[in-house]
Amino acid sequence: MSVLPLVFTSGWASGINAYAVVLLLGVFGATGVSDEVPASLQRTDVLAVVAVLFLCEAVADKIPYVDTAWDAVHTFVRPLAGAVVAALLAGESGSLPEVAAGALGGSTALVSHLVKAGTRMAVNTSPEPFSNIALSVAEDLGVAGIITFAIFHPWIAASLAGTLLVLGLVLVVFLASRIRRFRRRRAQRREEKRRARPAFPAPPT
């Protein structure tokens, strides 16, 4: 069976929460649920590290503005993780060239990451924190559900991931004005902090 749908789905999910993807796939492989998970993702040390990073993301992702800073750092991490996971899956199955799989997984992860980051910027224009928490929980559950479904029904899961990716792009376009508002507020805060700094250091007393 072609690993293409699993590559696409894991790429989409990596753009949202790469650590959850690696953790879930590793657990599925280690417990014998799936034979398509490479041994490198099943290693105990890998699972331990990504479990800790997943917990860090679970906390940071639910705090307004902290989630945006976390997303900024992971602009490079998530696409890279999506590419590596896709290449490893392709190498394990042998049904898809690793370079092609890496390109597909990485590019899909980048697009879904940009959708997530843009949506969070729009949500952060709201003063209350509950929308961040609700959205983060929905994302975590969505990644877990889609990856689990992909193990048993890869083509259906890939179709769902593709649909969610398109809907996410449409949502970001719809929320473009709120995203611009968030950027203006952030730039304004930076300017206020810059002006608040003393021009010269205070003389010693």
XYZ file of N, CA, C and O in Angstrom:
820
model
N 0.847 -1.193 0.000
C 0.000 0.000 0.000
C 0.885 1.246 0.000
O 1.901 1.293 0.682
N 0.508 2.245 -0.768
C 1.274 3.481 -0.830
C 1.218 4.213 0.499
O 0.180 4.260 1.174
N 2.352 4.798 0.877
C 2.420 5.549 2.124
C 2.055 7.017 1.913
O 2.063 7.802 2.863
N 1.709 7.378 0.679
C 1.423 8.772 0.330
C 0.380 9.420 1.245
O 0.603 10.529 1.733
N -0.782 8.807 1.484
C -1.778 9.474 2.343
C -1.284 9.691 3.766
O -1.589 10.720 4.381
N -0.504 8.755 4.301
C 0.034 8.915 5.647
C 1.072 10.032 5.680
O 1.150 10.802 6.646
N 1.859 10.142 4.611
C 2.847 11.221 4.498
C 2.145 12.579 4.499
O 2.543 13.507 5.206
N 1.090 12.698 3.696
C 0.363 13.968 3.615
C -0.285 14.314 4.947
O -0.190 15.453 5.425
N -0.932 13.330 5.565
C -1.632 13.573 6.825
C -0.655 13.931 7.940
O -0.908 14.846 8.732
N 0.462 13.217 7.997
C 1.458 13.522 9.036
C 2.075 14.896 8.808
O 2.409 15.600 9.766
N 2.212 15.304 7.547
C 2.715 16.640 7.252
C 1.750 17.709 7.735
O 2.160 18.681 8.380
N 0.467 17.526 7.429
C -0.543 18.486 7.901
C -0.531 18.570 9.425
O -0.540 19.672 10.005
N -0.512 17.419 10.084
C -0.551 17.394 11.542
C 0.725 17.967 12.153
O 0.675 18.615 13.202
N 1.880 17.760 11.504
C 3.145 18.287 12.019
C 3.151 19.805 12.019
O 3.799 20.429 12.865
N 2.453 20.420 11.072
C 2.371 21.864 11.036
C 1.597 22.439 12.202
O 1.725 23.628 12.515
N 0.808 21.612 12.860
C 0.021 22.050 14.011
C 0.696 21.658 15.316
O 0.842 22.477 16.224
N 1.136 20.419 15.413
C 1.813 19.940 16.618
C 2.735 18.788 16.226
O 2.332 17.626 16.253
N 3.967 19.130 15.888
C 4.913 18.124 15.410
C 5.255 17.106 16.494
O 5.451 15.915 16.204
N 5.331 17.573 17.746
C 5.697 16.654 18.821
C 4.621 15.596 19.050
O 4.931 14.439 19.338
N 3.361 15.990 18.918
C 2.281 15.027 19.067
C 2.333 13.973 17.972
O 2.074 12.791 18.221
N 2.671 14.389 16.757
C 2.754 13.453 15.626
C 3.833 12.402 15.878
O 3.595 11.194 15.743
N 5.027 12.865 16.239
C 6.124 11.924 16.490
C 5.793 11.013 17.660
O 6.045 9.798 17.612
N 5.214 11.577 18.712
C 4.867 10.777 19.885
C 3.830 9.716 19.554
O 3.981 8.539 19.917
N 2.780 10.097 18.839
C 1.728 9.143 18.498
C 2.238 8.050 17.573
O 1.984 6.855 17.802
N 2.947 8.448 16.531
C 3.470 7.443 15.601
C 4.434 6.500 16.309
O 4.414 5.283 16.080
N 5.286 7.065 17.166
C 6.225 6.220 17.896
C 5.531 5.219 18.796
O 5.916 4.047 18.855
N 4.496 5.671 19.486
C 3.738 4.769 20.371
C 3.020 3.702 19.557
O 3.017 2.520 19.928
N 2.417 4.090 18.428
C 1.733 3.111 17.581
C 2.704 2.062 17.051
O 2.372 0.880 16.951
N 3.898 2.500 16.694
C 4.894 1.550 16.211
C 5.414 0.652 17.313
O 5.549 -0.569 17.133
N 5.705 1.233 18.469
C 6.273 0.461 19.575
C 5.292 -0.568 20.133
O 5.704 -1.624 20.623
N 4.011 -0.256 20.065
C 2.996 -1.176 20.598
C 2.487 -2.166 19.542
O 1.618 -2.981 19.843
N 3.009 -2.063 18.331
C 2.620 -3.003 17.280
C 1.332 -2.668 16.575
O 0.827 -3.476 15.799
N 0.786 -1.485 16.822
C -0.449 -1.092 16.150
C -0.222 -0.896 14.658
O -1.077 -1.226 13.833
N 0.965 -0.379 14.299
C 1.283 -0.137 12.892
C 2.678 -0.658 12.582
O 3.608 -0.511 13.384
N 2.810 -1.261 11.387
C 4.109 -1.740 10.925
C 4.817 -0.718 10.034
O 5.943 -0.963 9.597
N 4.162 0.406 9.759
C 4.731 1.396 8.845
C 5.562 2.457 9.552
O 6.133 3.332 8.902
N 5.614 2.399 10.875
C 6.374 3.391 11.630
C 7.830 2.949 11.716
O 8.121 1.846 12.188
N 8.772 3.790 11.274
C 10.192 3.418 11.323
C 10.689 3.244 12.745
O 10.181 3.876 13.683
N 11.702 2.404 12.902
C 12.225 2.086 14.236
C 12.804 3.307 14.930
O 12.774 3.399 16.162
N 13.309 4.253 14.163
C 13.918 5.444 14.768
C 12.904 6.277 15.542
O 13.272 6.983 16.483
N 11.638 6.211 15.168
C 10.601 6.947 15.892
C 10.087 6.183 17.104
O 9.355 6.743 17.916
N 10.461 4.916 17.211
C 9.986 4.093 18.316
C 10.969 4.027 19.478
O 10.667 3.435 20.512
N 12.139 4.622 19.311
C 13.156 4.563 20.351
C 12.674 5.230 21.633
O 11.999 6.260 21.607
N 13.050 4.648 22.766
C 12.604 5.164 24.063
C 13.090 6.584 24.307
O 12.338 7.424 24.821
N 14.345 6.876 23.932
C 14.868 8.221 24.167
C 14.139 9.261 23.315
O 13.859 10.375 23.776
N 13.802 8.891 22.084
C 13.052 9.804 21.218
C 11.671 10.074 21.797
O 11.217 11.226 21.868
N 10.998 9.024 22.223
C 9.660 9.182 22.788
C 9.690 10.016 24.066
O 8.785 10.831 24.308
N 10.719 9.832 24.896
C 10.821 10.595 26.134
C 11.013 12.089 25.843
O 10.372 12.945 26.466
N 11.883 12.406 24.883
C 12.153 13.807 24.556
C 10.914 14.472 23.974
O 10.530 15.580 24.386
N 10.265 13.809 23.011
C 9.100 14.446 22.385
C 7.926 14.525 23.360
O 7.089 15.437 23.244
N 7.864 13.617 24.326
C 6.803 13.700 25.339
C 6.975 14.963 26.183
O 5.996 15.667 26.473
N 8.212 15.260 26.567
C 8.475 16.479 27.341
C 8.172 17.717 26.502
O 7.541 18.673 26.978
N 8.612 17.709 25.240
C 8.360 18.851 24.360
C 6.864 19.018 24.087
O 6.367 20.145 23.971
N 6.159 17.909 23.989
C 4.710 17.976 23.802
C 4.039 18.644 25.002
O 3.129 19.465 24.842
N 4.475 18.304 26.210
C 3.913 18.928 27.409
C 4.219 20.423 27.441
O 3.368 21.233 27.827
N 5.440 20.798 27.023
C 5.790 22.224 26.962
C 4.881 22.949 25.975
O 4.388 24.051 26.260
N 4.653 22.331 24.820
C 3.777 22.958 23.826
C 2.345 23.021 24.313
O 1.638 23.999 24.046
N 1.911 21.992 25.025
C 0.538 21.969 25.525
C 0.274 23.149 26.455
O -0.847 23.681 26.497
N 1.302 23.581 27.189
C 1.152 24.730 28.090
C 1.297 26.040 27.321
O 0.434 26.924 27.388
N 2.384 26.171 26.563
C 2.666 27.432 25.854
C 1.583 27.766 24.846
O 1.264 28.941 24.618
N 0.995 26.748 24.251
C 0.030 26.951 23.181
C -1.306 27.507 23.670
O -2.136 27.910 22.863
N -1.487 27.531 24.981
C -2.771 27.975 25.529
C -2.690 29.347 26.203
O -3.674 29.807 26.792
N -1.534 29.992 26.125
C -1.348 31.300 26.752
C -1.280 32.363 25.660
O -0.434 32.281 24.766
N -2.178 33.357 25.696
C -2.165 34.402 24.667
C -0.793 35.071 24.541
O -0.126 35.338 25.528
N -0.398 35.316 23.318
C 0.874 35.948 22.950
C 2.061 35.012 23.137
O 3.001 35.046 22.350
N 2.055 34.199 24.188
C 3.107 33.192 24.323
C 2.980 32.187 23.183
O 3.981 31.720 22.623
N 1.726 31.862 22.822
C 1.509 30.921 21.722
C 2.048 31.473 20.403
O 2.607 30.737 19.589
N 1.927 32.790 20.195
C 2.444 33.390 18.961
C 3.967 33.350 18.935
O 4.567 33.073 17.886
N 4.599 33.626 20.077
C 6.057 33.527 20.152
C 6.517 32.086 19.916
O 7.509 31.835 19.211
N 5.779 31.141 20.477
C 6.099 29.717 20.286
C 5.956 29.349 18.803
O 6.791 28.624 18.255
N 4.903 29.841 18.162
C 4.707 29.573 16.738
C 5.845 30.156 15.904
O 6.274 29.552 14.914
N 6.319 31.343 16.280
C 7.402 31.975 15.535
C 8.658 31.113 15.567
O 9.326 30.920 14.542
N 8.981 30.585 16.732
C 10.143 29.701 16.863
C 9.954 28.442 16.026
O 10.894 27.938 15.388
N 8.736 27.930 16.004
C 8.469 26.663 15.329
C 8.166 26.808 13.830
O 7.779 25.836 13.188
N 8.351 28.015 13.304
C 8.223 28.185 11.857
C 9.238 27.318 11.120
O 8.992 26.873 9.986
N 10.365 27.061 11.754
C 11.393 26.214 11.161
C 11.283 24.773 11.661
O 11.569 23.830 10.917
N 10.864 24.610 12.917
C 10.835 23.278 13.522
C 9.754 22.397 12.893
O 10.011 21.236 12.527
N 8.548 22.923 12.746
C 7.433 22.088 12.275
C 7.594 21.617 10.831
O 7.395 20.431 10.556
N 7.947 22.496 9.882
C 8.167 21.990 8.512
C 9.317 20.984 8.433
O 9.233 19.999 7.694
N 10.387 21.237 9.218
C 11.505 20.300 9.231
C 11.067 18.952 9.790
O 11.405 17.889 9.244
N 10.297 18.986 10.880
C 9.796 17.740 11.462
C 8.880 17.013 10.478
O 8.956 15.786 10.336
N 8.015 17.767 9.796
C 7.137 17.148 8.804
C 7.907 16.487 7.689
O 7.556 15.381 7.235
N 8.992 17.132 7.242
C 9.813 16.559 6.171
C 10.548 15.307 6.641
O 10.606 14.304 5.913
N 11.095 15.362 7.844
C 11.846 14.206 8.363
C 10.927 13.013 8.590
O 11.248 11.881 8.204
N 9.775 13.253 9.227
C 8.828 12.159 9.465
C 8.361 11.556 8.147
O 8.295 10.326 7.997
N 8.063 12.398 7.168
C 7.610 11.902 5.860
C 8.689 11.070 5.186
O 8.408 10.007 4.612
N 9.932 11.544 5.234
C 11.028 10.804 4.614
C 11.251 9.458 5.303
O 11.508 8.440 4.644
N 11.141 9.438 6.628
C 11.301 8.184 7.362
C 10.178 7.197 7.035
O 10.421 6.000 6.867
N 8.958 7.708 6.939
C 7.833 6.836 6.577
C 8.019 6.258 5.184
O 7.754 5.071 4.945
N 8.490 7.083 4.249
C 8.713 6.615 2.884
C 9.826 5.589 2.837
O 9.737 4.581 2.116
N 10.884 5.833 3.613
C 11.979 4.877 3.638
C 11.587 3.540 4.223
O 12.096 2.492 3.820
N 10.665 3.575 5.172
C 10.203 2.334 5.803
C 9.349 1.504 4.850
O 9.454 0.280 4.809
N 8.505 2.182 4.057
C 7.590 1.449 3.185
C 8.205 1.123 1.835
O 7.869 0.112 1.220
N 9.090 1.990 1.341
C 9.707 1.763 0.036
C 8.788 2.011 -1.135
O 9.140 1.713 -2.274
N 7.591 2.569 -0.890
C 6.629 2.787 -1.970
C 6.660 4.203 -2.514
O 5.945 4.521 -3.454
N 7.501 5.075 -1.913
C 7.570 6.474 -2.325
C 8.990 6.965 -2.095
O 9.576 6.693 -1.047
N 9.591 7.655 -3.079
C 10.948 8.175 -2.884
C 11.029 9.075 -1.662
O 10.140 9.888 -1.414
N 12.105 8.935 -0.899
C 12.225 9.682 0.349
C 12.296 11.192 0.113
O 11.737 11.968 0.895
N 12.983 11.595 -0.960
C 13.098 13.029 -1.238
C 11.723 13.628 -1.544
O 11.353 14.701 -1.049
N 10.954 12.915 -2.361
C 9.612 13.394 -2.704
C 8.722 13.433 -1.472
O 7.950 14.380 -1.264
N 8.832 12.409 -0.636
C 8.024 12.374 0.585
C 8.405 13.511 1.523
O 7.535 14.171 2.104
N 9.708 13.758 1.655
C 10.155 14.849 2.513
C 9.657 16.196 2.028
O 9.241 17.043 2.820
N 9.696 16.401 0.720
C 9.211 17.662 0.150
C 7.713 17.832 0.397
O 7.246 18.920 0.755
N 6.957 16.754 0.205
C 5.511 16.816 0.418
C 5.185 17.060 1.888
O 4.377 17.940 2.226
N 5.811 16.294 2.770
C 5.536 16.446 4.200
C 5.955 17.803 4.722
O 5.226 18.434 5.495
N 7.123 18.286 4.289
C 7.605 19.580 4.752
C 6.762 20.740 4.265
O 6.439 21.652 5.031
N 6.384 20.701 2.977
C 5.587 21.809 2.428
C 4.180 21.816 3.022
O 3.634 22.893 3.329
N 3.604 20.643 3.217
C 2.278 20.576 3.837
C 2.327 21.068 5.280
O 1.434 21.798 5.737
N 3.386 20.696 5.997
C 3.545 21.155 7.376
C 3.710 22.671 7.425
O 3.165 23.332 8.320
N 4.443 23.236 6.466
C 4.642 24.684 6.455
C 3.318 25.415 6.243
O 3.022 26.394 6.936
N 2.506 24.940 5.304
C 1.224 25.598 5.030
C 0.304 25.497 6.244
O -0.317 26.487 6.657
N 0.211 24.317 6.840
C -0.682 24.170 7.994
C -0.159 24.966 9.195
O -0.943 25.496 9.984
N 1.169 25.075 9.319
C 1.735 25.908 10.388
C 1.363 27.375 10.188
O 0.996 28.067 11.146
N 1.457 27.868 8.951
C 1.110 29.261 8.674
C -0.365 29.522 8.945
O -0.742 30.591 9.441
N -1.202 28.535 8.635
C -2.628 28.664 8.940
C -2.834 28.760 10.456
O -3.577 29.624 10.952
N -2.155 27.887 11.202
C -2.288 27.910 12.659
C -1.792 29.230 13.228
O -2.466 29.854 14.075
N -0.610 29.665 12.793
C -0.030 30.903 13.325
C -0.916 32.106 13.007
O -1.123 32.982 13.856
N -1.450 32.152 11.790
C -2.328 33.257 11.416
C -3.613 33.260 12.216
O -4.081 34.323 12.658
N -4.167 32.090 12.443
C -5.394 31.994 13.234
C -5.148 32.448 14.670
O -5.972 33.150 15.268
N -3.993 32.068 15.233
C -3.676 32.481 16.598
C -3.502 33.988 16.705
O -3.866 34.598 17.704
N -2.905 34.607 15.702
C -2.782 36.062 15.722
C -4.157 36.727 15.769
O -4.377 37.690 16.504
N -5.077 36.187 14.983
C -6.437 36.742 14.974
C -7.119 36.537 16.321
O -7.777 37.435 16.852
N -6.945 35.365 16.905
C -7.565 35.072 18.193
C -6.987 35.958 19.292
O -7.693 36.375 20.221
N -5.707 36.287 19.188
C -5.056 37.096 20.223
C -5.496 38.554 20.221
O -5.103 39.314 21.101
N -6.296 38.965 19.247
C -6.868 40.309 19.301
C -7.990 40.379 20.326
O -8.418 41.470 20.709
N -8.459 39.216 20.765
C -9.491 39.170 21.808
C -8.823 39.228 23.177
O -7.810 38.556 23.394
N -9.353 40.009 24.118
C -8.690 40.160 25.418
C -8.817 38.952 26.337
O -8.074 38.827 27.304
N -9.756 38.065 26.074
C -9.948 36.940 26.991
C -9.118 35.730 26.530
O -8.880 35.542 25.340
N -8.660 34.895 27.490
C -7.774 33.774 27.153
C -8.493 32.479 26.782
O -7.861 31.537 26.331
N -9.817 32.442 26.971
C -10.516 31.166 26.833
C -10.555 30.676 25.383
O -10.555 29.475 25.121
N -10.581 31.624 24.430
C -10.588 31.212 23.031
C -9.282 30.529 22.663
O -9.264 29.585 21.868
N -8.157 30.975 23.230
C -6.873 30.323 22.992
C -6.882 28.899 23.526
O -6.422 27.968 22.854
N -7.410 28.739 24.728
C -7.446 27.413 25.342
C -8.331 26.475 24.532
O -7.954 25.334 24.235
N -9.514 26.948 24.149
C -10.443 26.115 23.383
C -9.850 25.725 22.036
O -9.942 24.560 21.616
N -9.221 26.687 21.362
C -8.632 26.402 20.053
C -7.469 25.435 20.174
O -7.320 24.522 19.359
N -6.647 25.614 21.203
C -5.506 24.722 21.406
C -5.956 23.295 21.687
O -5.402 22.330 21.146
N -6.954 23.148 22.542
C -7.478 21.811 22.848
C -8.057 21.159 21.594
O -7.836 19.971 21.325
N -8.789 21.953 20.790
C -9.362 21.424 19.546
C -8.263 20.977 18.589
O -8.386 19.926 17.929
N -7.177 21.743 18.527
C -6.059 21.368 17.649
C -5.402 20.071 18.120
O -5.108 19.188 17.310
N -5.173 19.966 19.430
C -4.549 18.755 19.970
C -5.410 17.523 19.713
O -4.908 16.465 19.293
N -6.703 17.655 19.963
C -7.609 16.529 19.729
C -7.706 16.204 18.249
O -7.782 15.024 17.860
N -7.699 17.248 17.404
C -7.769 17.024 15.963
C -6.556 16.283 15.446
O -6.677 15.348 14.634
N -5.365 16.672 15.906
C -4.135 15.987 15.490
C -4.158 14.528 15.949
O -3.857 13.612 15.176
N -4.524 14.304 17.210
C -4.577 12.936 17.730
C -5.574 12.092 16.953
O -5.292 10.938 16.589
N -6.745 12.660 16.683
C -7.773 11.910 15.962
C -7.387 11.604 14.530
O -7.555 10.466 14.058
N -6.836 12.599 13.831
C -6.483 12.406 12.424
C -5.344 11.407 12.269
O -5.373 10.530 11.395
N -4.308 11.517 13.113
C -3.180 10.589 13.020
C -3.618 9.165 13.356
O -3.238 8.198 12.687
N -4.442 9.021 14.381
C -4.955 7.693 14.727
C -5.798 7.122 13.591
O -5.662 5.947 13.218
N -6.650 7.952 13.012
C -7.488 7.512 11.902
C -6.645 7.155 10.685
O -6.980 6.225 9.937
N -5.534 7.879 10.501
C -4.674 7.632 9.339
C -4.004 6.262 9.390
O -3.678 5.690 8.345
N -3.795 5.755 10.583
C -3.178 4.432 10.713
C -4.091 3.349 10.152
O -3.640 2.382 9.530
N -5.396 3.525 10.340
C -6.351 2.495 9.922
C -7.046 2.823 8.604
O -7.396 1.917 7.844
N -7.251 4.112 8.333
C -7.929 4.537 7.101
C -7.157 5.704 6.487
O -7.604 6.859 6.548
N -5.987 5.422 5.903
C -5.098 6.511 5.475
C -5.689 7.439 4.423
O -5.497 8.658 4.497
N -6.415 6.904 3.443
C -6.938 7.763 2.384
C -8.059 8.672 2.890
O -8.147 9.841 2.502
N -8.903 8.156 3.753
C -9.970 8.988 4.316
C -9.359 10.077 5.200
O -9.777 11.239 5.154
N -8.358 9.708 6.001
C -7.698 10.687 6.856
C -7.023 11.772 6.029
O -7.072 12.955 6.376
N -6.389 11.373 4.924
C -5.736 12.356 4.056
C -6.771 13.306 3.449
O -6.506 14.509 3.297
N -7.931 12.781 3.098
C -8.995 13.632 2.562
C -9.471 14.629 3.605
O -9.697 15.810 3.301
N -9.618 14.172 4.840
C -10.016 15.071 5.923
C -8.956 16.141 6.173
O -9.276 17.325 6.355
N -7.677 15.725 6.167
C -6.595 16.677 6.378
C -6.555 17.721 5.270
O -6.364 18.915 5.522
N -6.752 17.280 4.028
C -6.780 18.218 2.910
C -7.933 19.199 3.015
O -7.774 20.398 2.742
N -9.090 18.703 3.430
C -10.252 19.576 3.605
C -10.010 20.604 4.707
O -10.308 21.795 4.546
N -9.439 20.159 5.822
C -9.143 21.068 6.924
C -8.094 22.103 6.527
O -8.160 23.266 6.953
N -7.142 21.690 5.695
C -6.114 22.628 5.239
C -6.723 23.727 4.381
O -6.420 24.915 4.556
N -7.608 23.354 3.463
C -8.270 24.342 2.604
C -9.156 25.265 3.437
O -9.139 26.492 3.264
N -9.932 24.689 4.350
C -10.796 25.509 5.207
C -9.972 26.462 6.068
O -10.374 27.604 6.314
N -8.803 25.991 6.516
C -7.934 26.845 7.306
C -7.413 28.028 6.521
O -7.352 29.155 7.026
N -7.050 27.795 5.266
C -6.590 28.887 4.407
C -7.696 29.908 4.183
O -7.455 31.126 4.224
N -8.905 29.417 3.964
C -10.050 30.318 3.784
C -10.281 31.133 5.055
O -10.547 32.349 4.999
N -10.152 30.486 6.206
C -10.366 31.173 7.483
C -9.320 32.270 7.701
O -9.651 33.368 8.168
N -8.059 31.983 7.363
C -7.000 32.981 7.534
C -7.262 34.198 6.644
O -7.068 35.342 7.066
N -7.712 33.967 5.420
C -8.053 35.083 4.533
C -9.197 35.898 5.137
O -9.182 37.137 5.120
N -10.180 35.207 5.693
C -11.326 35.874 6.301
C -10.905 36.702 7.519
O -11.472 37.763 7.787
N -9.893 36.220 8.252
C -9.445 36.884 9.472
C -8.266 37.829 9.228
O -7.624 38.276 10.181
N -7.992 38.133 7.972
C -6.808 38.931 7.636
C -6.786 40.268 8.353
O -5.732 40.730 8.814
N -7.938 40.927 8.490
C -7.974 42.236 9.145
C -7.597 42.129 10.619
O -6.906 42.996 11.161
N -8.024 41.069 11.278
C -7.686 40.883 12.686
C -6.203 40.555 12.838
O -5.572 40.951 13.839
N -5.636 39.831 11.877
C -4.209 39.523 11.918
C -3.399 40.806 11.776
O -2.408 41.017 12.493
N -3.811 41.698 10.866
C -3.119 42.981 10.710
C -3.234 43.812 11.986
O -2.284 44.495 12.386
N -4.397 43.749 12.643
C -4.592 44.474 13.892
C -3.643 43.958 14.975
O -3.064 44.735 15.737
N -3.479 42.644 15.027
C -2.558 42.052 16.003
C -1.138 42.539 15.754
O -0.422 42.905 16.694
N -0.709 42.563 14.501
C 0.642 43.013 14.187
C 0.847 44.476 14.530
O 1.919 44.871 15.008
N -0.179 45.316 14.308
C -0.060 46.726 14.659
C 0.080 46.894 16.168
O 0.883 47.709 16.649
N -0.721 46.123 16.929
C -0.636 46.217 18.387
C 0.731 45.764 18.882
O 1.308 46.375 19.788
N 1.260 44.705 18.297
C 2.576 44.216 18.719
C 3.656 45.239 18.399
O 4.545 45.479 19.219
N 3.581 45.846 17.214
C 4.555 46.878 16.845
C 4.444 48.088 17.770
O 5.457 48.688 18.153
N 3.207 48.438 18.148
C 2.999 49.566 19.042
C 3.587 49.289 20.414
O 4.213 50.168 21.035
N 3.396 48.072 20.932
C 3.960 47.718 22.241
C 5.475 47.766 22.212
O 6.111 48.218 23.165
N 6.067 47.289 21.123
C 7.524 47.343 21.011
C 8.020 48.778 20.993
O 9.041 49.103 21.609
N 7.305 49.651 20.287
C 7.701 51.049 20.219
C 7.567 51.708 21.590
O 8.431 52.510 21.999
N 6.512 51.378 22.330
C 6.333 51.935 23.663
C 7.441 51.470 24.608
O 7.936 52.241 25.432
N 7.836 50.221 24.501
C 8.913 49.715 25.341
C 10.232 50.398 24.986
O 11.039 50.710 25.862
N 10.442 50.625 23.679
C 11.675 51.285 23.253
C 11.740 52.707 23.786
O 12.788 53.157 24.253
N 10.632 53.406 23.743
C 10.604 54.792 24.235
C 10.718 54.865 25.751
O 11.180 55.864 26.293
N 10.271 53.802 26.427
C 10.319 53.807 27.887
C 11.721 53.596 28.415
O 12.010 53.931 29.570
N 12.621 53.047 27.600
C 13.996 52.850 28.042
C 14.698 54.194 28.156
O 14.553 55.043 27.298
N 15.507 54.386 29.196
C 16.249 55.655 29.326
C 17.288 55.773 28.225
O 17.908 54.797 27.813
N 17.445 56.996 27.723
C 18.407 57.221 26.638
C 19.833 57.007 27.112
O 20.693 56.556 26.354
N 20.118 57.361 28.375
C 21.464 57.191 28.924
C 21.345 56.441 30.250
O 20.368 56.606 30.979
N 22.333 55.646 30.581
C 22.270 54.935 31.866
C 22.314 55.904 33.017
O 22.950 56.951 32.968
N 21.608 55.571 34.082
C 21.566 56.433 35.271
C 22.940 56.467 35.927
O 23.647 55.445 35.977
N 23.360 57.652 36.437
C 24.691 57.735 37.084
C 24.709 56.918 38.361
O 23.693 56.760 39.042
N 25.861 56.369 38.699
C 25.949 55.548 39.916
C 25.731 56.415 41.152
O 26.093 57.576 41.192
N 25.106 55.851 42.152
C 24.841 56.588 43.386
C 25.811 56.150 44.483
O 26.331 55.045 44.453
